[in-house]
Amino acid sequence: MPNPHEKFVQQMSDSFGGLSTRRRLLASELLALRVLDSDEATGTAKIEFTASDTFCNAMGTIQGGFLTAMLDDAMGIAGTVASGMNKLMLTHELKTTFIRAATAGVLVAEAKAIYLGNSIAFLEGQLRDEDNNLIATCSTTARPITPKPHNTN
């Protein structure tokens, strides 16, 4: 039986197989994204990221853009899961609030689809470190889209 991450990747492939896998997963690979859990009924996703030293600024803490990208990915996954794996979330705007600095290592995001309509979605997420300290929160307005297959030749 596949683990939650393998199951999610397979569902993405089954649902959006016409998309270029390389294009779809590059950012996720950079952030070392791994799906820990997801639930369509509650529109939630729990995602693990591994932040490398290369994400850190001169103070040795992770640059905020990387933290925001992690939250954006997690919220997008929650929206996709909530849609029954039928839609991808196109971010229109997002707001990140940084609570405390984070250092390289494992971070876990929990995200939820607050509202999912045909033309708009509201999503929220929180990012925590290995000690369960709250690092950042984020909210976003997104447009659910059905992606068009791309020619990968």
PDB file of N, CA, C and O in Angstrom, residues 11 22 25-26 28 32-33 46 55 84 92 99 104 106 108 116 123 127 132 137 146:
ATOM      1  N   GLN A  11      -2.240  10.155  -7.611  1.00  0.00           N
ATOM      2  CA  GLN A  11      -3.510  10.824  -7.912  1.00  0.00           C
ATOM      3  C   GLN A  11      -3.285  12.030  -8.814  1.00  0.00           C
ATOM      4  O   GLN A  11      -4.082  12.283  -9.725  1.00  0.00           O
ATOM      5  N   ARG A  22       7.765  17.113 -15.195  1.00  0.00           N
ATOM      6  CA  ARG A  22       8.947  17.894 -14.811  1.00  0.00           C
ATOM      7  C   ARG A  22       8.540  19.310 -14.406  1.00  0.00           C
ATOM      8  O   ARG A  22       8.965  19.826 -13.391  1.00  0.00           O
ATOM      9  N   LEU A  25       6.583  19.358 -10.940  1.00  0.00           N
ATOM     10  CA  LEU A  25       7.214  18.958  -9.684  1.00  0.00           C
ATOM     11  C   LEU A  25       8.507  19.681  -9.345  1.00  0.00           C
ATOM     12  O   LEU A  25       9.057  19.461  -8.269  1.00  0.00           O
ATOM     13  N   LEU A  26       9.025  20.533 -10.205  1.00  0.00           N
ATOM     14  CA  LEU A  26      10.317  21.167  -9.962  1.00  0.00           C
ATOM     15  C   LEU A  26      10.366  21.936  -8.649  1.00  0.00           C
ATOM     16  O   LEU A  26      11.272  21.751  -7.838  1.00  0.00           O
ATOM     17  N   SER A  28       8.394  21.635  -6.071  1.00  0.00           N
ATOM     18  CA  SER A  28       8.199  20.683  -4.979  1.00  0.00           C
ATOM     19  C   SER A  28       9.490  19.937  -4.660  1.00  0.00           C
ATOM     20  O   SER A  28       9.784  19.667  -3.496  1.00  0.00           O
ATOM     21  N   ALA A  32      11.738  19.976  -1.259  1.00  0.00           N
ATOM     22  CA  ALA A  32      11.703  18.624  -0.688  1.00  0.00           C
ATOM     23  C   ALA A  32      10.345  18.347  -0.057  1.00  0.00           C
ATOM     24  O   ALA A  32      10.237  17.896   1.073  1.00  0.00           O
ATOM     25  N   LEU A  33       9.287  18.618  -0.829  1.00  0.00           N
ATOM     26  CA  LEU A  33       7.912  18.452  -0.385  1.00  0.00           C
ATOM     27  C   LEU A  33       7.563  16.975  -0.269  1.00  0.00           C
ATOM     28  O   LEU A  33       7.880  16.175  -1.142  1.00  0.00           O
ATOM     29  N   LYS A  46      -1.490  17.939   5.148  1.00  0.00           N
ATOM     30  CA  LYS A  46      -0.336  18.100   6.031  1.00  0.00           C
ATOM     31  C   LYS A  46       0.892  17.749   5.196  1.00  0.00           C
ATOM     32  O   LYS A  46       0.992  16.643   4.668  1.00  0.00           O
ATOM     33  N   PHE A  55      18.705  27.861   1.595  1.00  0.00           N
ATOM     34  CA  PHE A  55      17.523  28.713   1.747  1.00  0.00           C
ATOM     35  C   PHE A  55      17.762  29.843   2.742  1.00  0.00           C
ATOM     36  O   PHE A  55      16.921  30.721   2.905  1.00  0.00           O
ATOM     37  N   GLY A  84     -11.505  17.110  -4.975  1.00  0.00           N
ATOM     38  CA  GLY A  84     -11.571  15.727  -5.450  1.00  0.00           C
ATOM     39  C   GLY A  84     -10.528  15.441  -6.507  1.00  0.00           C
ATOM     40  O   GLY A  84     -10.716  14.579  -7.350  1.00  0.00           O
ATOM     41  N   HIS A  92      -4.181  34.007  -6.652  1.00  0.00           N
ATOM     42  CA  HIS A  92      -4.411  35.393  -7.061  1.00  0.00           C
ATOM     43  C   HIS A  92      -3.677  36.347  -6.133  1.00  0.00           C
ATOM     44  O   HIS A  92      -3.092  37.325  -6.570  1.00  0.00           O
ATOM     45  N   ILE A  99       5.986  34.746  12.125  1.00  0.00           N
ATOM     46  CA  ILE A  99       5.894  34.770  13.582  1.00  0.00           C
ATOM     47  C   ILE A  99       7.284  34.699  14.216  1.00  0.00           C
ATOM     48  O   ILE A  99       7.587  35.453  15.131  1.00  0.00           O
ATOM     49  N   ALA A 104      17.425  25.898   8.865  1.00  0.00           N
ATOM     50  CA  ALA A 104      17.379  24.742   7.972  1.00  0.00           C
ATOM     51  C   ALA A 104      16.938  23.505   8.741  1.00  0.00           C
ATOM     52  O   ALA A 104      17.261  23.326   9.914  1.00  0.00           O
ATOM     53  N   VAL A 106      13.587  20.310   8.961  1.00  0.00           N
ATOM     54  CA  VAL A 106      12.232  19.900   8.611  1.00  0.00           C
ATOM     55  C   VAL A 106      11.218  20.917   9.128  1.00  0.00           C
ATOM     56  O   VAL A 106      11.290  21.350  10.278  1.00  0.00           O
ATOM     57  N   VAL A 108       6.804  21.632   8.879  1.00  0.00           N
ATOM     58  CA  VAL A 108       5.543  20.979   8.531  1.00  0.00           C
ATOM     59  C   VAL A 108       4.452  22.038   8.378  1.00  0.00           C
ATOM     60  O   VAL A 108       4.270  22.878   9.260  1.00  0.00           O
ATOM     61  N   LEU A 116     -14.372  26.563  -1.226  1.00  0.00           N
ATOM     62  CA  LEU A 116     -14.011  26.159  -2.581  1.00  0.00           C
ATOM     63  C   LEU A 116     -15.244  26.270  -3.461  1.00  0.00           C
ATOM     64  O   LEU A 116     -16.185  25.489  -3.322  1.00  0.00           O
ATOM     65  N   LEU A 123      -8.056  29.765   1.043  1.00  0.00           N
ATOM     66  CA  LEU A 123      -7.233  28.727   1.653  1.00  0.00           C
ATOM     67  C   LEU A 123      -6.389  29.343   2.760  1.00  0.00           C
ATOM     68  O   LEU A 123      -6.000  30.513   2.673  1.00  0.00           O
ATOM     69  N   LEU A 127       2.728  27.058   9.230  1.00  0.00           N
ATOM     70  CA  LEU A 127       4.004  26.364   9.083  1.00  0.00           C
ATOM     71  C   LEU A 127       4.670  26.288  10.447  1.00  0.00           C
ATOM     72  O   LEU A 127       4.785  27.303  11.143  1.00  0.00           O
ATOM     73  N   ASN A 132       7.366  22.080  16.902  1.00  0.00           N
ATOM     74  CA  ASN A 132       5.979  22.527  16.832  1.00  0.00           C
ATOM     75  C   ASN A 132       5.797  24.023  17.105  1.00  0.00           C
ATOM     76  O   ASN A 132       4.707  24.482  17.419  1.00  0.00           O
ATOM     77  N   THR A 137       2.047  32.023   9.250  1.00  0.00           N
ATOM     78  CA  THR A 137       0.698  31.704   8.804  1.00  0.00           C
ATOM     79  C   THR A 137       0.494  32.367   7.441  1.00  0.00           C
ATOM     80  O   THR A 137       1.207  33.306   7.083  1.00  0.00           O
ATOM     81  N   THR A 146      -9.077  23.945 -14.216  1.00  0.00           N
ATOM     82  CA  THR A 146      -8.838  22.631 -14.803  1.00  0.00           C
ATOM     83  C   THR A 146      -7.709  22.823 -15.803  1.00  0.00           C
ATOM     84  O   THR A 146      -7.883  23.530 -16.795  1.00  0.00           O
TER      85      THR A 146
END
